[in-house]
mmCIF file of C-alpha atoms in Angstrom:
data_model
loop_
_atom_site.group_PDB
_atom_site.id
_atom_site.type_symbol
_atom_site.label_atom_id
_atom_site.label_comp_id
_atom_site.label_asym_id
_atom_site.label_seq_id
_atom_site.Cartn_x
_atom_site.Cartn_y
_atom_site.Cartn_z
ATOM 1 C CA MET A 136 -11.257 18.731 -41.153
ATOM 2 C CA ASP A 137 -9.191 21.736 -40.189
ATOM 3 C CA PRO A 138 -5.862 20.379 -38.867
ATOM 4 C CA GLU A 139 -5.958 23.105 -36.212
ATOM 5 C CA ALA A 140 -9.397 22.015 -34.964
ATOM 6 C CA PRO A 141 -9.710 21.371 -31.212
ATOM 7 C CA HIS A 142 -8.704 17.844 -30.223
ATOM 8 C CA HIS A 143 -12.177 16.837 -29.084
ATOM 9 C CA LEU A 144 -13.493 17.434 -32.618
ATOM 10 C CA ARG A 145 -11.208 14.628 -33.797
ATOM 11 C CA LEU A 146 -12.842 12.087 -31.479
ATOM 12 C CA ALA A 147 -15.380 10.454 -33.783
ATOM 13 C CA GLY A 148 -18.573 9.528 -31.976
ATOM 14 C CA VAL A 149 -17.826 11.749 -28.968
ATOM 15 C CA ILE A 150 -20.006 14.800 -28.314
ATOM 16 C CA ARG A 151 -18.521 17.477 -26.077
ATOM 17 C CA LEU A 152 -20.937 19.662 -24.117
ATOM 18 C CA SER A 153 -20.306 22.851 -22.194
ATOM 19 C CA LEU A 154 -21.837 22.842 -18.725
ATOM 20 C CA GLY A 155 -21.089 26.462 -17.907
ATOM 21 C CA GLY A 156 -23.225 28.072 -15.259
ATOM 22 C CA GLY A 157 -23.863 24.963 -13.190
ATOM 23 C CA ARG A 158 -21.830 23.350 -10.455
ATOM 24 C CA GLY A 159 -19.105 20.783 -10.839
ATOM 25 C CA PRO A 160 -17.387 20.085 -14.153
ATOM 26 C CA SER A 161 -17.480 22.608 -16.979
ATOM 27 C CA ASP A 162 -17.426 19.972 -19.740
ATOM 28 C CA ALA A 163 -19.201 16.711 -20.513
ATOM 29 C CA TYR A 164 -18.365 14.049 -23.089
ATOM 30 C CA VAL A 165 -21.194 11.859 -24.406
ATOM 31 C CA PHE A 166 -20.652 8.706 -26.487
ATOM 32 C CA ASP A 167 -22.090 5.230 -26.970
ATOM 33 C CA PRO A 168 -19.407 2.538 -26.324
ATOM 34 C CA HIS A 169 -17.985 3.029 -22.855
ATOM 35 C CA ARG A 170 -14.410 2.359 -24.003
ATOM 36 C CA LEU A 171 -14.463 5.815 -25.643
ATOM 37 C CA ALA A 172 -14.159 7.143 -22.111
ATOM 38 C CA LEU A 173 -10.407 6.496 -22.442
ATOM 39 C CA PRO A 174 -9.690 9.199 -25.067
ATOM 40 C CA SER A 175 -12.336 11.458 -23.518
ATOM 41 C CA TRP A 176 -10.527 11.330 -20.174
ATOM 42 C CA ALA A 177 -7.259 12.038 -21.961
ATOM 43 C CA CYS A 178 -8.837 15.070 -23.644
ATOM 44 C CA ALA A 179 -10.302 16.323 -20.369
ATOM 45 C CA LEU A 180 -7.100 15.939 -18.344
ATOM 46 C CA GLY A 181 -4.571 17.055 -20.924
ATOM 47 C CA GLY A 182 -1.004 15.838 -21.031
ATOM 48 C CA SER A 183 0.137 16.875 -17.572
ATOM 49 C CA GLY A 184 -0.939 16.884 -13.963
ATOM 50 C CA PRO A 185 -1.574 14.027 -11.542
ATOM 51 C CA PRO A 186 -3.899 11.156 -12.404
ATOM 52 C CA ALA A 187 -7.518 11.786 -11.447
ATOM 53 C CA LEU A 188 -9.799 9.898 -9.116
ATOM 54 C CA LEU A 189 -12.497 8.204 -11.166
ATOM 55 C CA VAL A 190 -16.003 8.191 -9.669
ATOM 56 C CA THR A 191 -18.089 5.939 -11.890
ATOM 57 C CA LEU A 192 -21.759 4.977 -11.721
ATOM 58 C CA ASP A 193 -22.541 1.816 -13.640
ATOM 59 C CA ARG A 194 -24.599 -1.348 -13.477
ATOM 60 C CA HIS A 195 -21.352 -3.311 -13.952
ATOM 61 C CA LEU A 196 -17.943 -3.137 -12.314
ATOM 62 C CA ASP A 197 -15.895 -2.549 -15.453
ATOM 63 C CA ILE A 198 -12.624 -3.835 -14.008
ATOM 64 C CA VAL A 199 -11.674 -6.668 -16.318
ATOM 65 C CA PRO A 200 -7.923 -6.303 -17.012
ATOM 66 C CA PRO A 201 -6.937 -5.454 -20.602
ATOM 67 C CA SER A 202 -5.692 -8.481 -22.538
ATOM 68 C CA LYS A 203 -2.322 -6.771 -23.063
ATOM 69 C CA PRO A 204 -1.961 -4.181 -20.307
ATOM 70 C CA GLU A 205 1.656 -3.491 -21.213
ATOM 71 C CA ALA A 206 0.501 -2.388 -24.687
ATOM 72 C CA VAL A 207 -1.703 0.449 -23.382
ATOM 73 C CA PRO A 208 -0.063 3.732 -24.477
ATOM 74 C CA ASP A 209 1.081 6.091 -21.761
ATOM 75 C CA ARG A 210 -0.785 9.425 -21.693
ATOM 76 C CA SER A 211 2.416 11.047 -22.933
ATOM 77 C CA ALA A 212 1.889 9.220 -26.246
ATOM 78 C CA GLY A 213 -0.938 11.645 -26.965
ATOM 79 C CA LEU A 214 -4.654 11.653 -27.609
ATOM 80 C CA ARG A 215 -4.486 9.954 -31.001
ATOM 81 C CA ALA A 216 -2.623 6.927 -29.637
ATOM 82 C CA LEU A 217 -5.121 6.491 -26.809
ATOM 83 C CA ASP A 218 -8.099 6.977 -29.126
ATOM 84 C CA GLU A 219 -6.818 4.342 -31.552
ATOM 85 C CA HIS A 220 -6.092 1.950 -28.699
ATOM 86 C CA ALA A 221 -9.614 2.339 -27.314
ATOM 87 C CA ARG A 222 -11.241 1.694 -30.686
ATOM 88 C CA TRP A 223 -9.020 -1.089 -32.010
ATOM 89 C CA THR A 224 -7.515 -2.871 -29.016
ATOM 90 C CA LEU A 225 -9.830 -2.603 -26.010
ATOM 91 C CA ASP A 226 -12.588 -5.194 -25.660
ATOM 92 C CA VAL A 227 -15.819 -4.467 -27.538
ATOM 93 C CA ARG A 228 -17.679 -5.626 -24.423
ATOM 94 C CA ASN A 229 -16.588 -2.354 -22.801
ATOM 95 C CA TYR A 230 -15.308 -3.586 -19.476
ATOM 96 C CA ASP A 231 -11.532 -3.067 -19.571
ATOM 97 C CA HIS A 232 -11.252 0.692 -20.191
ATOM 98 C CA ILE A 233 -10.863 1.670 -16.516
ATOM 99 C CA LEU A 234 -7.826 -0.500 -15.815
ATOM 100 C CA ALA A 235 -6.483 0.606 -19.212
ATOM 101 C CA ALA A 236 -6.818 4.224 -18.048
ATOM 102 C CA MET A 237 -4.819 3.304 -14.956
ATOM 103 C CA GLU A 238 -2.149 1.743 -17.160
ATOM 104 C CA ALA A 239 -2.070 4.951 -19.212
ATOM 105 C CA GLY A 240 -1.547 7.120 -16.133
ATOM 106 C CA LEU A 241 -4.869 8.954 -16.525
ATOM 107 C CA VAL A 242 -6.689 7.435 -13.546
ATOM 108 C CA GLY A 243 -5.216 6.906 -10.114
ATOM 109 C CA ASP A 244 -7.766 5.443 -7.695
ATOM 110 C CA ALA A 245 -11.364 4.625 -8.562
ATOM 111 C CA LEU A 246 -14.653 4.732 -6.677
ATOM 112 C CA PHE A 247 -17.233 2.414 -8.211
ATOM 113 C CA ILE A 248 -20.953 2.739 -7.585
ATOM 114 C CA ALA A 249 -21.995 -0.476 -9.297
ATOM 115 C CA ARG A 250 -23.879 -3.681 -8.632
ATOM 116 C CA ALA A 251 -22.776 -6.474 -11.003
ATOM 117 C CA ARG A 252 -19.361 -8.024 -11.573
ATOM 118 C CA PRO A 253 -18.585 -9.253 -15.127
ATOM 119 C CA ARG A 254 -16.777 -12.559 -15.541
ATOM 120 C CA GLY A 255 -13.032 -12.065 -15.373
ATOM 121 C CA SER A 256 -13.193 -8.942 -13.203
ATOM 122 C CA PHE A 257 -10.151 -8.076 -11.136
ATOM 123 C CA ALA A 258 -10.920 -9.345 -7.635
ATOM 124 C CA GLY A 259 -8.585 -7.297 -5.428
ATOM 125 C CA ASP A 260 -8.888 -3.927 -3.725
ATOM 126 C CA VAL A 261 -5.573 -2.665 -5.129
ATOM 127 C CA TYR A 262 -4.586 -2.905 -8.791
ATOM 128 C CA LYS A 263 -0.865 -2.746 -9.522
ATOM 129 C CA ASP A 264 -0.287 -1.673 -13.102
ATOM 130 C CA THR A 265 2.563 -2.789 -15.330
ATOM 131 C CA ARG A 266 4.464 0.408 -14.496
ATOM 132 C CA GLY A 267 4.436 -0.549 -10.813
ATOM 133 C CA ARG A 268 1.841 1.998 -9.646
ATOM 134 C CA GLU A 269 -0.833 0.947 -7.175
ATOM 135 C CA HIS A 270 -4.478 1.990 -7.524
ATOM 136 C CA ARG A 271 -7.202 1.723 -4.871
ATOM 137 C CA LEU A 272 -10.449 0.185 -6.080
ATOM 138 C CA VAL A 273 -13.334 1.150 -3.810
ATOM 139 C CA ALA A 274 -16.746 -0.346 -4.609
ATOM 140 C CA VAL A 275 -20.187 0.377 -3.158
ATOM 141 C CA SER A 276 -23.553 -0.575 -4.585
ATOM 142 C CA THR A 277 -25.530 2.688 -4.352
ATOM 143 C CA VAL A 278 -25.115 6.444 -3.987
ATOM 144 C CA ASP A 279 -26.858 6.144 -0.633
ATOM 145 C CA ARG A 280 -24.152 3.738 0.548
ATOM 146 C CA ALA A 281 -21.390 5.990 -0.816
ATOM 147 C CA ALA A 282 -22.859 8.981 1.004
ATOM 148 C CA GLU A 283 -23.125 7.027 4.243
ATOM 149 C CA ALA A 284 -19.516 5.843 3.962
ATOM 150 C CA PHE A 285 -18.397 9.408 3.246
ATOM 151 C CA LEU A 286 -20.205 10.963 6.206
ATOM 152 C CA SER A 287 -19.688 8.211 8.801
ATOM 153 C CA PRO A 288 -16.933 5.831 7.685
ATOM 154 C CA ALA A 289 -17.059 2.384 9.234
ATOM 155 C CA PRO A 290 -13.847 0.373 9.647
ATOM 156 C CA GLY A 291 -12.623 -0.466 6.157
ATOM 157 C CA ASP A 292 -14.639 2.231 4.375
ATOM 158 C CA ALA A 293 -12.401 4.171 1.978
ATOM 159 C CA VAL A 294 -14.860 6.462 0.160
ATOM 160 C CA ARG A 295 -13.903 9.551 2.159
ATOM 161 C CA GLU A 296 -10.202 8.682 2.052
ATOM 162 C CA VAL A 297 -9.932 8.472 -1.745
ATOM 163 C CA LEU A 298 -12.046 11.597 -2.241
ATOM 164 C CA GLU A 299 -10.062 13.687 0.208
ATOM 165 C CA ARG A 300 -6.678 12.800 -1.235
ATOM 166 C CA ALA A 301 -7.711 13.335 -4.871
ATOM 167 C CA GLU A 302 -6.718 16.570 -6.595
ATOM 168 C CA ARG A 303 -9.006 16.044 -9.589
ATOM 169 C CA VAL A 304 -12.086 13.890 -10.171
ATOM 170 C CA LEU A 305 -13.527 12.406 -13.335
ATOM 171 C CA LEU A 306 -17.257 11.750 -12.921
ATOM 172 C CA ASP A 307 -18.362 8.907 -15.181
ATOM 173 C CA VAL A 308 -21.875 7.569 -15.755
ATOM 174 C CA ASP A 309 -22.999 4.559 -17.773
ATOM 175 C CA LEU A 310 -26.666 4.916 -18.697
ATOM 176 C CA ASP A 311 -27.258 1.246 -17.928
ATOM 177 C CA CYS A 312 -26.728 2.133 -14.261
ATOM 178 C CA PHE A 313 -30.399 3.115 -14.408
ATOM 179 C CA THR A 314 -31.662 -0.287 -15.548
ATOM 180 C CA SER A 315 -32.356 -3.656 -13.946
ATOM 181 C CA PRO A 316 -32.522 -7.150 -15.482
ATOM 182 C CA SER A 317 -36.045 -8.482 -15.825
ATOM 183 C CA ASP A 318 -36.981 -11.220 -13.350
ATOM 184 C CA ALA A 319 -38.882 -12.987 -16.129
ATOM 185 C CA ASP A 320 -36.006 -12.808 -18.638
ATOM 186 C CA PRO A 321 -32.522 -11.869 -17.367
ATOM 187 C CA THR A 322 -31.457 -11.003 -20.924
ATOM 188 C CA THR A 323 -34.040 -8.191 -20.956
ATOM 189 C CA VAL A 324 -33.352 -4.945 -19.110
ATOM 190 C CA LEU A 325 -35.965 -2.641 -17.649
ATOM 191 C CA PRO A 326 -35.208 1.114 -17.739
ATOM 192 C CA TRP A 327 -35.977 2.935 -14.517
ATOM 193 C CA PRO A 328 -38.579 5.718 -14.432
ATOM 194 C CA ARG A 329 -37.369 9.208 -13.636
ATOM 195 C CA SER A 330 -38.572 9.025 -10.035
ATOM 196 C CA VAL A 331 -36.400 5.969 -9.353
ATOM 197 C CA ILE A 332 -33.394 7.580 -11.062
ATOM 198 C CA ARG A 333 -33.833 10.619 -8.820
ATOM 199 C CA GLU A 334 -34.140 8.447 -5.713
ATOM 200 C CA PHE A 335 -30.931 6.614 -6.667
ATOM 201 C CA LEU A 336 -28.842 9.659 -7.630
ATOM 202 C CA LEU A 337 -30.098 12.097 -4.993
ATOM 203 C CA PRO A 338 -31.021 10.157 -1.849
ATOM 204 C CA ASP A 339 -31.561 12.065 1.358
ATOM 205 C CA GLY A 340 -28.264 12.952 2.985
ATOM 206 C CA SER A 341 -26.155 12.653 -0.166
ATOM 207 C CA GLU A 342 -25.412 16.368 -0.590
ATOM 208 C CA PRO A 343 -22.068 16.353 1.301
ATOM 209 C CA PHE A 344 -20.879 13.435 -0.800
ATOM 210 C CA TRP A 345 -21.857 15.137 -4.044
ATOM 211 C CA ASP A 346 -20.288 18.408 -2.885
ATOM 212 C CA ALA A 347 -17.001 16.543 -2.369
ATOM 213 C CA VAL A 348 -17.210 14.907 -5.809
ATOM 214 C CA LEU A 349 -18.344 17.925 -7.798
ATOM 215 C CA GLY A 350 -15.994 20.318 -6.043
ATOM 216 C CA LYS A 351 -13.060 18.517 -7.690
ATOM 217 C CA ALA A 352 -14.712 17.227 -10.885
ATOM 218 C CA VAL A 353 -13.054 18.390 -14.103
ATOM 219 C CA ALA A 354 -15.289 16.490 -16.538
ATOM 220 C CA LEU A 355 -18.342 14.283 -16.832
ATOM 221 C CA THR A 356 -18.310 11.338 -19.216
ATOM 222 C CA LEU A 357 -21.612 9.692 -20.120
ATOM 223 C CA ALA A 358 -21.844 6.389 -21.999
ATOM 224 C CA ARG A 359 -25.226 5.669 -23.586
ATOM 225 C CA GLU A 360 -24.600 1.942 -24.300
ATOM 226 C CA PRO A 361 -27.947 1.411 -26.102
ATOM 227 C CA HIS A 362 -27.471 -2.370 -26.381
ATOM 228 C CA HIS A 363 -27.396 -2.522 -22.558
ATOM 229 C CA CYS A 364 -30.400 -0.221 -22.170
ATOM 230 C CA GLY A 365 -33.092 -1.954 -24.186
ATOM 231 C CA GLY A 366 -32.166 -0.752 -27.682
ATOM 232 C CA LEU A 367 -32.064 2.592 -29.468
ATOM 233 C CA LEU A 368 -35.580 3.796 -28.708
ATOM 234 C CA ALA A 369 -35.659 2.645 -25.091
ATOM 235 C CA SER A 370 -32.195 4.035 -24.419
ATOM 236 C CA GLY A 371 -33.204 7.360 -25.968
ATOM 237 C CA GLU A 372 -36.123 7.679 -23.567
ATOM 238 C CA LEU A 373 -33.939 6.617 -20.653
ATOM 239 C CA PHE A 374 -31.292 9.171 -21.639
ATOM 240 C CA HIS A 375 -33.921 11.910 -21.580
ATOM 241 C CA ASP A 376 -35.113 10.981 -18.090
ATOM 242 C CA ALA A 377 -31.609 10.456 -16.707
ATOM 243 C CA ALA A 378 -30.367 13.725 -18.206
ATOM 244 C CA GLU A 379 -33.129 15.699 -16.510
ATOM 245 C CA VAL A 380 -31.990 14.418 -13.122
ATOM 246 C CA LEU A 381 -28.243 14.272 -13.767
ATOM 247 C CA PHE A 382 -27.830 17.621 -15.512
ATOM 248 C CA ARG A 383 -30.659 19.770 -14.221
ATOM 249 C CA GLU A 384 -30.992 18.543 -10.625
ATOM 250 C CA LEU A 385 -27.468 17.359 -9.764
ATOM 251 C CA LEU A 386 -25.257 19.638 -11.876
ATOM 252 C CA HIS A 387 -27.680 22.600 -12.074
ATOM 253 C CA ALA A 388 -27.046 22.755 -15.825
ATOM 254 C CA GLU A 389 -29.312 22.573 -18.846
ATOM 255 C CA PRO A 390 -29.801 19.029 -20.191
ATOM 256 C CA PRO A 391 -28.306 18.349 -23.640
#
């Protein structure tokens, strides 16, 4: 490969898309294992500027601490160091990349729209990294709840607070957000139809919330995670349906 090639072309397994002409971020990064969000965020943010607020939609709260948080490279170490760390050191179960991104100085606070908590998840509302920085962890279960907390905060709601104080936002989506475990067999997941995806992503009254997110979003990262979405074929169909809603209806951009 040309040694002068753009950095994103060196991220094996990461597809970068231009979202020009829509609203919100101008670039998207698509990959399979969610831990590849770490180098993708580094590529999107560059080597300077304040950490970004992460707004992530997922079935799981991916906040298990890295096994060796002190070993996570700082963003100043460069894209290659973070890419190698994500591939060779982060957990293959893909649930420690967010706290690793906080350790690296890429992510400041995080807003989670997620429903399930993996074993070993960090239990607090504030994560203090090994460099001494504190990070707010705000969790709600649905976009509808996030929009409600943004428009009319109840005591203790922090959705509006973290969005208003953020300078930049990373919007992150795990495709398995749009699945549910089967009642008959919890090891089997059921992909949602497009109508349910639309109802979840774009509930009535959510426009002010999305305006606040997309007005500061610098990149979208999208993890396909086929082993969490029913396999390659099922996840491919789910990706098609989710992309129609996410790209065309939310971002006003052409689907990939």
